[in-house]
XYZ file of C-alpha atoms in Angstrom:
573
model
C -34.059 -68.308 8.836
C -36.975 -66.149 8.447
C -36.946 -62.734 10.422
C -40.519 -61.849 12.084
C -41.025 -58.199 12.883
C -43.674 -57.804 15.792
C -45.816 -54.919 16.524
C -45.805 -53.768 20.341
C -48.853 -52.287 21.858
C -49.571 -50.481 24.975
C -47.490 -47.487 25.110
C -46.453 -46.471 21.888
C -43.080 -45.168 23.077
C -41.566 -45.956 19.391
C -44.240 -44.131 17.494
C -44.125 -41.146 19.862
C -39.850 -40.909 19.647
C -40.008 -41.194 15.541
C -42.479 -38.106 15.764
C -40.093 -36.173 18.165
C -37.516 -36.882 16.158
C -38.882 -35.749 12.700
C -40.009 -32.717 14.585
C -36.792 -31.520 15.552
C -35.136 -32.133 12.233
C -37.791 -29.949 10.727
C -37.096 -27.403 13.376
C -33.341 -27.518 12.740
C -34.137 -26.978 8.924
C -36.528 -24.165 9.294
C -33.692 -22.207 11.947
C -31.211 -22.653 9.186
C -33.195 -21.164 6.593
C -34.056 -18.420 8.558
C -30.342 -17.723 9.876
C -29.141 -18.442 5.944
C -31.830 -15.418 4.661
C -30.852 -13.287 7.853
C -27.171 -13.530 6.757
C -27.585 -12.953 3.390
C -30.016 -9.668 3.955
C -27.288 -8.576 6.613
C -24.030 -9.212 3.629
C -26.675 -7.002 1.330
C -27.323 -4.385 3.920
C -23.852 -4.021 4.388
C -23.093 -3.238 1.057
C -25.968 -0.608 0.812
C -26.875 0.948 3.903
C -24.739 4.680 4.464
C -21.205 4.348 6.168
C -21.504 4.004 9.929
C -18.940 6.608 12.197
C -16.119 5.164 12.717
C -16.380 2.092 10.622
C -13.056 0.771 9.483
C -12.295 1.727 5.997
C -10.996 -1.763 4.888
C -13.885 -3.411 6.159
C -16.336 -1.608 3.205
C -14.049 -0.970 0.876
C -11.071 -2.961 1.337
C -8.458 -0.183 -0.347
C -5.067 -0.061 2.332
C -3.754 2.647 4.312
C 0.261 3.161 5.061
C 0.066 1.487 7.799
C -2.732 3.153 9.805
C -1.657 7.197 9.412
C -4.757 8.763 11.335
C -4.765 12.134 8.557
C -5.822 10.111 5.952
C -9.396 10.023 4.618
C -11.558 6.874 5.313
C -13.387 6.206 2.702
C -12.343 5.839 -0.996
C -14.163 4.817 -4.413
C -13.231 5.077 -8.352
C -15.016 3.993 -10.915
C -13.755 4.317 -14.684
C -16.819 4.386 -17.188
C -16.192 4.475 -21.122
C -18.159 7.281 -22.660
C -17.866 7.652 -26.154
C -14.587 8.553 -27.557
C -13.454 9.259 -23.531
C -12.787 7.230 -20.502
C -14.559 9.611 -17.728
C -12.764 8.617 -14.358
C -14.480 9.737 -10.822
C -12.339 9.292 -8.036
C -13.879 10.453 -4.332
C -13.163 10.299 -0.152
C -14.215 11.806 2.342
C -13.763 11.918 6.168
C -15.954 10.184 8.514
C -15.165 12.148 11.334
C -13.893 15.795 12.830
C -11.371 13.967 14.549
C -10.012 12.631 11.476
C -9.904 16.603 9.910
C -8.158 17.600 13.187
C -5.464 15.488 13.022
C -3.983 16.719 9.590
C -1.988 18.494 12.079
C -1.552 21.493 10.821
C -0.963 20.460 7.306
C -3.097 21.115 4.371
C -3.948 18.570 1.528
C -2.526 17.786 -1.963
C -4.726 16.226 -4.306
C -3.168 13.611 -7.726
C -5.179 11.637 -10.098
C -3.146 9.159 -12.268
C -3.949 6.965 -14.675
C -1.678 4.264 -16.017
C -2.192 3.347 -19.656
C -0.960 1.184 -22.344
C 0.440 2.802 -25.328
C 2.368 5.930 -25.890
C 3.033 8.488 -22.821
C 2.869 12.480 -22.988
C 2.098 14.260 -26.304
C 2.055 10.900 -28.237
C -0.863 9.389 -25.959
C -2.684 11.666 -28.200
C -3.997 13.665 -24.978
C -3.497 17.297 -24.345
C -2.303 19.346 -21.299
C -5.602 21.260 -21.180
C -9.206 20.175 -22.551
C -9.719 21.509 -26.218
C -13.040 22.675 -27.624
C -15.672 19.863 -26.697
C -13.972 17.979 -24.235
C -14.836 18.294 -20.738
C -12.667 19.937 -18.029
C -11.682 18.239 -14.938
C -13.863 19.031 -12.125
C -14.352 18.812 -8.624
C -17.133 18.188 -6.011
C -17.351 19.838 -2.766
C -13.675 21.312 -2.101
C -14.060 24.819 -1.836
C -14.097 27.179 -5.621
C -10.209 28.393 -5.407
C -9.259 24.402 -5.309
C -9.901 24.804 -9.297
C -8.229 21.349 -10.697
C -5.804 21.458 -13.755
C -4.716 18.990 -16.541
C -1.133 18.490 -16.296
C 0.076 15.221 -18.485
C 3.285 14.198 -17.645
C 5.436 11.736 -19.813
C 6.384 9.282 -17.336
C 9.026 6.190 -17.795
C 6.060 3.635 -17.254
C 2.814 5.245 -19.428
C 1.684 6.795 -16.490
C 0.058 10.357 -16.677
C -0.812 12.932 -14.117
C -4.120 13.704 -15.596
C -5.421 16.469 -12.460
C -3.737 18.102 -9.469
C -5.404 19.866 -7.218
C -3.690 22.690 -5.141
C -2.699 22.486 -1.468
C -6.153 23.035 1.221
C -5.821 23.800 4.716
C -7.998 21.490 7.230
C -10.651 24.368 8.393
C -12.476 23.801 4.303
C -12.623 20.121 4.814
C -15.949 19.041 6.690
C -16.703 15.557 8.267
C -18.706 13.271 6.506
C -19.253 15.258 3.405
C -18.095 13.148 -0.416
C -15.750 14.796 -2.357
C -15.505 13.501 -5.999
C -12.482 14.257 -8.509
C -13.974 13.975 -12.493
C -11.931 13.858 -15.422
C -12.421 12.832 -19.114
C -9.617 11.432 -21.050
C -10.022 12.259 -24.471
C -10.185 9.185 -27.167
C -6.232 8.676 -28.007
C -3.547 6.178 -28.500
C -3.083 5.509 -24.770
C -5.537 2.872 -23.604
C -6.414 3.639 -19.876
C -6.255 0.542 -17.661
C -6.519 1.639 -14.217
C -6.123 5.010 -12.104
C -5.189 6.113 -8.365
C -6.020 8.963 -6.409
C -2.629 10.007 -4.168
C -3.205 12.119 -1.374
C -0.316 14.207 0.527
C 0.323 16.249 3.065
C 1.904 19.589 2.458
C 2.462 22.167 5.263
C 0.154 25.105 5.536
C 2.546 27.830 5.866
C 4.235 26.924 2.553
C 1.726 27.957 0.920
C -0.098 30.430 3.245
C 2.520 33.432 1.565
C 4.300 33.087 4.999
C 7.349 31.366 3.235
C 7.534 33.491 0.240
C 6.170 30.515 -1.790
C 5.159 31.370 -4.588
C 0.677 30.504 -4.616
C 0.997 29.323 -7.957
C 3.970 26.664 -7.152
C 1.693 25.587 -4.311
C -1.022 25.368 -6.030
C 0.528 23.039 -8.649
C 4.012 21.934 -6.539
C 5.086 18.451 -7.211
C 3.697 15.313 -4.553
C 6.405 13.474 -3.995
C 6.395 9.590 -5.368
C 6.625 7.908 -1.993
C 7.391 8.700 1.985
C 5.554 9.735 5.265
C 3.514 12.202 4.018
C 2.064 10.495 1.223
C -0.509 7.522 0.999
C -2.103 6.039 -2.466
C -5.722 5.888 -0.958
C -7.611 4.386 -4.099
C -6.215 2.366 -6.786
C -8.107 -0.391 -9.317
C -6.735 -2.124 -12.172
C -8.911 -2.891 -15.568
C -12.157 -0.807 -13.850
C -12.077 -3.708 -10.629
C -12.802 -2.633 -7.305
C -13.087 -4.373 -3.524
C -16.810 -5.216 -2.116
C -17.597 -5.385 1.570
C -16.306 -8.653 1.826
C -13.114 -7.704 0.961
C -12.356 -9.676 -2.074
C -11.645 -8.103 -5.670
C -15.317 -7.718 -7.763
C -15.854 -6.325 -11.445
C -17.722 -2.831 -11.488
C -21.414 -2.847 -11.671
C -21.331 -2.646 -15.532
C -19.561 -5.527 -16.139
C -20.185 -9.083 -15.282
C -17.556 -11.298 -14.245
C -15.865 -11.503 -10.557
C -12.475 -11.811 -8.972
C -11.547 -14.242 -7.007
C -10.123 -13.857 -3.219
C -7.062 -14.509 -2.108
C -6.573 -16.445 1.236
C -5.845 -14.154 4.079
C -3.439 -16.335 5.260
C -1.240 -18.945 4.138
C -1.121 -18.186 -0.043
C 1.963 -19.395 -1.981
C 4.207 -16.623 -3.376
C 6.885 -17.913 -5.688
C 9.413 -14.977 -6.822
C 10.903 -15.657 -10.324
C 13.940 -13.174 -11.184
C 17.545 -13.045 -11.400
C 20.318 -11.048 -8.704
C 18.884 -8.009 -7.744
C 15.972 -10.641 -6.645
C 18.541 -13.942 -5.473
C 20.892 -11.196 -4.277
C 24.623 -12.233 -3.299
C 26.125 -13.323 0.075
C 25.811 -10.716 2.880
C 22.347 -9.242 1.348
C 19.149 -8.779 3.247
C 17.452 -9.189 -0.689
C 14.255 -7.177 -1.218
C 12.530 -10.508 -0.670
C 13.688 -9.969 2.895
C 11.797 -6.784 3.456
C 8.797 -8.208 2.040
C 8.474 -11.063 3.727
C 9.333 -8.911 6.993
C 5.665 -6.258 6.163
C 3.762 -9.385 4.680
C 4.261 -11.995 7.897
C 2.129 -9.995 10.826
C -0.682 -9.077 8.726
C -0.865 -12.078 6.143
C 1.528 -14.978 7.175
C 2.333 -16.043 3.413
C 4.504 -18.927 2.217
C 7.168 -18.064 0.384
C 7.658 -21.235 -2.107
C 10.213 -22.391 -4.477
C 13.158 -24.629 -5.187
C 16.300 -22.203 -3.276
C 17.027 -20.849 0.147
C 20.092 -18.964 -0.263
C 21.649 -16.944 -2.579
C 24.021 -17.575 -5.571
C 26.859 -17.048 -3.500
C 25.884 -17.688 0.206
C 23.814 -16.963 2.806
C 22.310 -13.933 3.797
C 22.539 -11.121 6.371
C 19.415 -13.125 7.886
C 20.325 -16.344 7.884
C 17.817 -18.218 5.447
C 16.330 -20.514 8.195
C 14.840 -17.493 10.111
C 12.902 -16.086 7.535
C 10.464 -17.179 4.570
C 13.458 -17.180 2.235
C 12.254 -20.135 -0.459
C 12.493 -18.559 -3.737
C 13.015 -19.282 -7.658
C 15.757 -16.735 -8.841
C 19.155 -17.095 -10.076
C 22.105 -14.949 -11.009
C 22.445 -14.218 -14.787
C 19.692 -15.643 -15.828
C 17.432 -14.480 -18.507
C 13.456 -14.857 -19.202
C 14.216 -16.680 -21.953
C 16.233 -19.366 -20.113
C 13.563 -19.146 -17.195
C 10.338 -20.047 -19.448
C 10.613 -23.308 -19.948
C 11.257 -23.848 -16.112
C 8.424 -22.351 -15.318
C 5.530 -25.135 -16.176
C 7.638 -27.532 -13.856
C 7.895 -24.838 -11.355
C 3.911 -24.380 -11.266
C 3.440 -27.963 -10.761
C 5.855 -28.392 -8.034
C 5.444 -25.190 -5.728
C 1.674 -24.740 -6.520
C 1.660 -20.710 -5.875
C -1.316 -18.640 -5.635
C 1.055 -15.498 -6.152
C 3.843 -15.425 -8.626
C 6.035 -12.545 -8.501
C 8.422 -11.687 -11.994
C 11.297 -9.455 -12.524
C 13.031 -10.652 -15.086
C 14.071 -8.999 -18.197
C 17.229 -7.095 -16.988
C 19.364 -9.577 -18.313
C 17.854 -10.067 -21.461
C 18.587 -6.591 -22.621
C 22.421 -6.928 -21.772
C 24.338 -6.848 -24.809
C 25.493 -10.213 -23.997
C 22.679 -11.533 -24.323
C 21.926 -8.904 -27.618
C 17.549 -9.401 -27.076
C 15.902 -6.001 -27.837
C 12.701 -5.105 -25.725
C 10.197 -6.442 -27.702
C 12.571 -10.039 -27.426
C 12.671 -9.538 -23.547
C 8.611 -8.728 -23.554
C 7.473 -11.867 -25.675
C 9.793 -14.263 -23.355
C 7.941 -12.633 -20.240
C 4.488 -12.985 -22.083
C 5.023 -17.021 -22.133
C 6.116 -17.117 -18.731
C 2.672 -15.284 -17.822
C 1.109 -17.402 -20.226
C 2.778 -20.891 -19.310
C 1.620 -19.884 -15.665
C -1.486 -19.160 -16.699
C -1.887 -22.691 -18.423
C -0.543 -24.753 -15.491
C -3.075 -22.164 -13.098
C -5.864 -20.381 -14.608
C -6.519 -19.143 -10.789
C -2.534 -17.747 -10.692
C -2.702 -14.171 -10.032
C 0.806 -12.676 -11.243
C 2.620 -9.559 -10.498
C 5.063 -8.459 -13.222
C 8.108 -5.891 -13.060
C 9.004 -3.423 -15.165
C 12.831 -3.220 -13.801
C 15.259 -0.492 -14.257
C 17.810 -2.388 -16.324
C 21.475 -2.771 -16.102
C 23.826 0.185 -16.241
C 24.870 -1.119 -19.739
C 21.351 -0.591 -21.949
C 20.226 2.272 -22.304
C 17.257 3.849 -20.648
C 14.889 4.208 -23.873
C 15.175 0.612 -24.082
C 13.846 -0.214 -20.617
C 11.456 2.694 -21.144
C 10.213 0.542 -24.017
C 10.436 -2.734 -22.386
C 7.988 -0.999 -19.691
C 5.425 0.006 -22.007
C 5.639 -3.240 -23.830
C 4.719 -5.530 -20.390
C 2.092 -2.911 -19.629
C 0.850 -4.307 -23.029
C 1.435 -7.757 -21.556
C -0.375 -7.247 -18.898
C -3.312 -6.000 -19.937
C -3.647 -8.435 -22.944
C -2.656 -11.618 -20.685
C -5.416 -10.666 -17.609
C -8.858 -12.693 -17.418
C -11.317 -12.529 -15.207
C -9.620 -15.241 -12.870
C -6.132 -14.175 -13.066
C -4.825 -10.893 -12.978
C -1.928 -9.485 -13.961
C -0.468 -6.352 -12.457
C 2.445 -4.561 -13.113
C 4.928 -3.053 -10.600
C 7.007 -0.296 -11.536
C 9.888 -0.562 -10.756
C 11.265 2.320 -12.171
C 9.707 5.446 -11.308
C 11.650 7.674 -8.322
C 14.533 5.022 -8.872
C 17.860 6.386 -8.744
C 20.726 3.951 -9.469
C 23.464 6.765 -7.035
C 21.185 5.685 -4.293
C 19.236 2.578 -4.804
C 22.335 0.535 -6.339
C 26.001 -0.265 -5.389
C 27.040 -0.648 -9.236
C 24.779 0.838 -11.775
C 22.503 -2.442 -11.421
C 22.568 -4.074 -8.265
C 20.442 -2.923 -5.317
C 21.861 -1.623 -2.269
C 19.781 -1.535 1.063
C 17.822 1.187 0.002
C 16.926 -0.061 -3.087
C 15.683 -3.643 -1.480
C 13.456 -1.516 0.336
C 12.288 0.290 -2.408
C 11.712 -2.857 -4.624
C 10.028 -4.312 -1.661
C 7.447 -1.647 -1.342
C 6.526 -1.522 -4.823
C 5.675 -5.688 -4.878
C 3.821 -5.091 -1.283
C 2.270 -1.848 -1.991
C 0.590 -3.630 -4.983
C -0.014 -6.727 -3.210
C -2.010 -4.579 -1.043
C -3.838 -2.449 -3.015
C -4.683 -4.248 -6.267
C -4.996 -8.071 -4.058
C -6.001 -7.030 -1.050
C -3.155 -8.854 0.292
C -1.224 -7.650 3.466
C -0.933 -3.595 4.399
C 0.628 -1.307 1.899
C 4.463 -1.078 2.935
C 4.100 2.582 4.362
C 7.223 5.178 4.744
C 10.430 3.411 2.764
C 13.306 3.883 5.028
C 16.319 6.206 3.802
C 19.730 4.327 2.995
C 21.468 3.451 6.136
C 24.960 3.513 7.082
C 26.739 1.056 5.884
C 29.204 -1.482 8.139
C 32.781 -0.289 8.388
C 35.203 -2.736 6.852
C 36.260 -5.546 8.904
C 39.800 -7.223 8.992
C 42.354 -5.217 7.772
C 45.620 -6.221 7.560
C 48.837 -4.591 6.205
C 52.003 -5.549 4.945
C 54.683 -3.163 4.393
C 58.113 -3.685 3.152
C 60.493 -2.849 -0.142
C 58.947 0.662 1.076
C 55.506 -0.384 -0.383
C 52.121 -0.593 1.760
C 49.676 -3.526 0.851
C 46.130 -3.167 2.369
C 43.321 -5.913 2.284
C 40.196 -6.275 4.417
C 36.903 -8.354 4.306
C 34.326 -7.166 1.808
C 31.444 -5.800 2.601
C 27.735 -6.326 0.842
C 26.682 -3.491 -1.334
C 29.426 -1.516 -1.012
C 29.771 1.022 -3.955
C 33.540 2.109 -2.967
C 36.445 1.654 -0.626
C 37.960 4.291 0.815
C 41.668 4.404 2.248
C 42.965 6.628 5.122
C 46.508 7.068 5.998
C 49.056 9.356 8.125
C 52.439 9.865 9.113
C 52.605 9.806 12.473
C 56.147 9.897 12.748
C 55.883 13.215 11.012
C 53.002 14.262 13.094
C 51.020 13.807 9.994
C 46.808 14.041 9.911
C 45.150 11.372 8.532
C 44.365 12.329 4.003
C 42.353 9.654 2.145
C 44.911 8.341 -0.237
C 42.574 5.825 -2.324
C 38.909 5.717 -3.253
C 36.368 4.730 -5.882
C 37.249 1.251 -6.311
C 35.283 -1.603 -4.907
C 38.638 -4.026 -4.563
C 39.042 -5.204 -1.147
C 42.776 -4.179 -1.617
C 44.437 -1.325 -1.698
C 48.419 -0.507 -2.414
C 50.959 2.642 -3.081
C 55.030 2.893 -2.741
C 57.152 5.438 -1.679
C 57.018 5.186 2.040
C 59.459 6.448 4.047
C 62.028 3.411 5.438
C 61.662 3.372 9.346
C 58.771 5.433 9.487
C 55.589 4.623 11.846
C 51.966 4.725 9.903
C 48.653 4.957 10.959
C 45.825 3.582 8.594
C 41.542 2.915 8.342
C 39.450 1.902 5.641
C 35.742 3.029 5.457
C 32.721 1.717 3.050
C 30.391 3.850 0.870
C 26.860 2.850 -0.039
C 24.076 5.082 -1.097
C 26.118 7.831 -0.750
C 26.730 6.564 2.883
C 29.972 6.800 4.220
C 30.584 4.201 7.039
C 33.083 4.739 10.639
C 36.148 3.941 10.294
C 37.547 0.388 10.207
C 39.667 -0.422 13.668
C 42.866 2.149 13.550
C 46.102 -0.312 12.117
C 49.808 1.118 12.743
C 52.571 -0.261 10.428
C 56.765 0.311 10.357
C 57.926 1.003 6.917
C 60.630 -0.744 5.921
């Protein structure tokens, strides 16, 4: 069959619709080039034109706030720039807006540049407390002359020095829109720097207006605390990176690779760790708290192979919260390492979190620091391998009440190492410290094991540095004080032989029991009889036969004493 293709004449309809046709698909093109160059001169223009008023902060820069506090400066930078034998650091803010100045509320500012390092800390880093002949002095730009910076290096547990502090400054010498840079060279030395952060803090006026009695030199150079409500981390870059408009993580100027973004919503965290990350039956975990700051703003999902805890469920039961995790009791990173290429395959995370290594140094387990560092250097690396796009936040945890302190000091400085040797341009690796303003009568139940107020503090450590070194989430804001723990539940008694046996229900994260008892026969008042023991059971002799007894039991955590149990009355026989 042969086909025959035939030419129409007259109108020309299907010449004419061809031509309309190619016309508009040209059209189409040219509107897309157009609208592609428009949006690319707009991204530029963005990135260079001046600060508008009241443009949001994270939408230039992409640095955090704690949570929105309306004091804090608006604008941030640092850049860290290798100048000979020094690393010269410039660090600046400023506020966009009068409105901004006014609300500091009465309260002056406190200014703190630190810069974490790897290698030795205080007089060992090979810097000095005050610039020596040649070596420039700190310096600052704008703040009025008496704001005169000064070195202090601190020996911290985690390499980190306080390089400049500048004195407390009352609103009225601040002025709107005006950039205020903080300089300081760090002299050539042992300590590598790898990153720095500017902390700003509010400090009432009248302390240091000579109203108090203060003394103008302690408020000049008083101490900002670590952490709480009056205290934000406004700037803080890892390894000389930085955020661009877009919000994503970018390499400074000078160098030439790039970071890659993290999805605003939706990425994979997987937490590798042991207890004080599983947590036991009854615990919120410091998972918990995380998950409960990272769903509104970033709705992540929290992957791995367990729900629950070692021993249970939690305080939230696991179904109503992102509670998928990779952690188990007793564990060390030894025994976790070669898990972890499985692991990588399975869950797929975008985010792995790590704090392992408590375990390790146990002397159970007998592994010194520098063991316990090269078993969490092929986790990173095995990670890495499965990943090259992984980006990994690594602990430097407190330890157990066992090791000594100069060995997790060590083990902290060691992962620093680890973490600055194991970072590419596609996957960073950022340590969390874990270990700074942690204090095991507060923030644990037995030397080790976090109570409440240490999950929180954990927690805001991993999101603070999700936030501000991933651009992931909000930073974590004000850390909530311990609470008051739950009073004891179910006590019974059993008296007889003139003995009195006690037991009740234990509690989570309970650091002590303590036992209340009177005579009321005797007209008695109520004198603790037992404490300091975290038995759910309590038991003494000598009562007297046919006398009535009144008894309560209360739980301690944090320092937190709870109410008393329910009142229990018992004959003694």
């Amino acid at each position: 069959m042969r086909a025959v293709l035939v030419r129409r004449s007259g109108s020309g309809q299907p010449d004419v619709r061809r031509r309309r046709r190619r016309w508009v698909v040209a059209l189409v093109v040219a509107v897309a080039l157009i609208l592609g160059v428009t949006t690319t001169l707009l991204v530029r223009t963005l990135r260079d034109e001046p600060p508008k008023p009241g443009e949001p902060a994270a939408r230039r820069y992409g640095f955090a706030t704690d949570g929105g506090a309306p004091w804090a400066p608006e604008s941030g930078r640092l850049a860290m720039t290798k100048r000979g034998g020094s690393q010269r650091i410039e660090i600046g803010f400023r506020f966009r807006t009068e409105d901004a100045i006014e609300r500091l509320d009465g309260h002056g500012l406190e200014l703190r540049l630190t810069v974490r390092t790897v290698g030795p800390c205080g007089a060992a880093s090979g810097w000095s407390a005050a610039p020596t002949d040649g070596e420039a002095a700190p310096s600052v730009e704008g703040l009025p002359k008496k704001a005169v910076p000064y070195v202090a290096v601190d020996e911290g547990q985690t390499c980190t020095e306080t390089l400049v502090r500048i004195g407390a400054l009352k609103p009225a010498e601040f002025t709107a829109g005006r950039d205020y840079t903080v300089t300081a060279e760090v002299p050539a030395g042992r300590a590598a720097p790898i990153g720095a952060t500017l902390t700003i803090a509010r400090r009432t006026v009248g302390d240091c207006a000579g109203d108090s009695g203060s003394d103008p030199a302690d408020c000049a150079r008083g101490t900002v605390a670590s952490y709480g409500p009056d205290v934000e981390e406004l700037v803080s870059a890892d390894r000389g990176w930085a955020f661009d408009g877009s919000g994503c993580r970018r390499w400074f100027s000078e160098a030439t690779a790039s970071f890659p973004c993290l999805p605003s919503e939706g990425a994979r965290i997987m937490t590798l760790g042991d207890s004080i990350t599983s947590g036991a039956i009854g615990d919120h975990t410091w998972r918990y708290w995380a998950w409960q700051k990272l769903q509104p703003a970033s709705r992540p999902n929290w992957v791995g192979t367990k729900t629950e805890t070692w021993t249970g469920d939690y305080a939230v039961p696991h179904d109503e919260w992102g509670s998928r995790h990779d952690s188990q009791a007793g564990v060390t990173a030894d025994t976790v390492e070669e898990r972890v290429p499985s692991l990588m395959r399975k869950v797929q995370p975008d985010l792995v979190l790590i704090d392992l290594g408590t375990n390790d140094t146990h002397p159970l387990h007998g592994s010194t620091a520098a063991d316990a560092a090269a078993s969490l250097d092929r986790i990173v690396a095995a990670a890495q391998a499965a990943d090259p796009d992984v980006q990994i936040l690594l602990a430097q945890p407190d330890g157990h009440q066992d090791v000594p302190l100069s060995v997790m000091a060590e083990l902290a400085i060691r992962l620093a190492g680890v973490a600055a040797a194991r970072t590419t341009s596609d996957s960073l690796v950022s340590i969390v410290d874990l270990r700074t303003g942690w204090d095991r009568d507060v923030h644990t139940f037995d030397g080790t094991h976090p109570t409440q107020a240490g999950e929180y503090l954990i927690a805001s450590r991993f999101v603070n540095r999700l936030a501000n070194t991933f651009a992931f989430g909000r930073v974590y804001g004000s850390v909530p004080g311990p609470p008051v723990p739950e009073a004891p539940k179910k006590v019974e008694a059993l008296a007889q032989n003139g003995g009195l046996l006690l037991a009740w229900q234990r509690m989570p994260q309970v650091s002590e029991y303590r036992v209340y008892l009177r005579d009321s026969t005797a007209g008695g008042k109520f004198k603790r009889v037992g404490s300091g023991s975290r038995e759910a059971t309590w038991g003494t002799d000598g009562m007297v036969p046919g006398h009535e007894y009144d008894y309560y039991v209360t739980a301690v955590s944090a320092g937190r004493e709870s109410r008393p149990s329910k009142i229990g009355h018992v004959r003694a026989s």
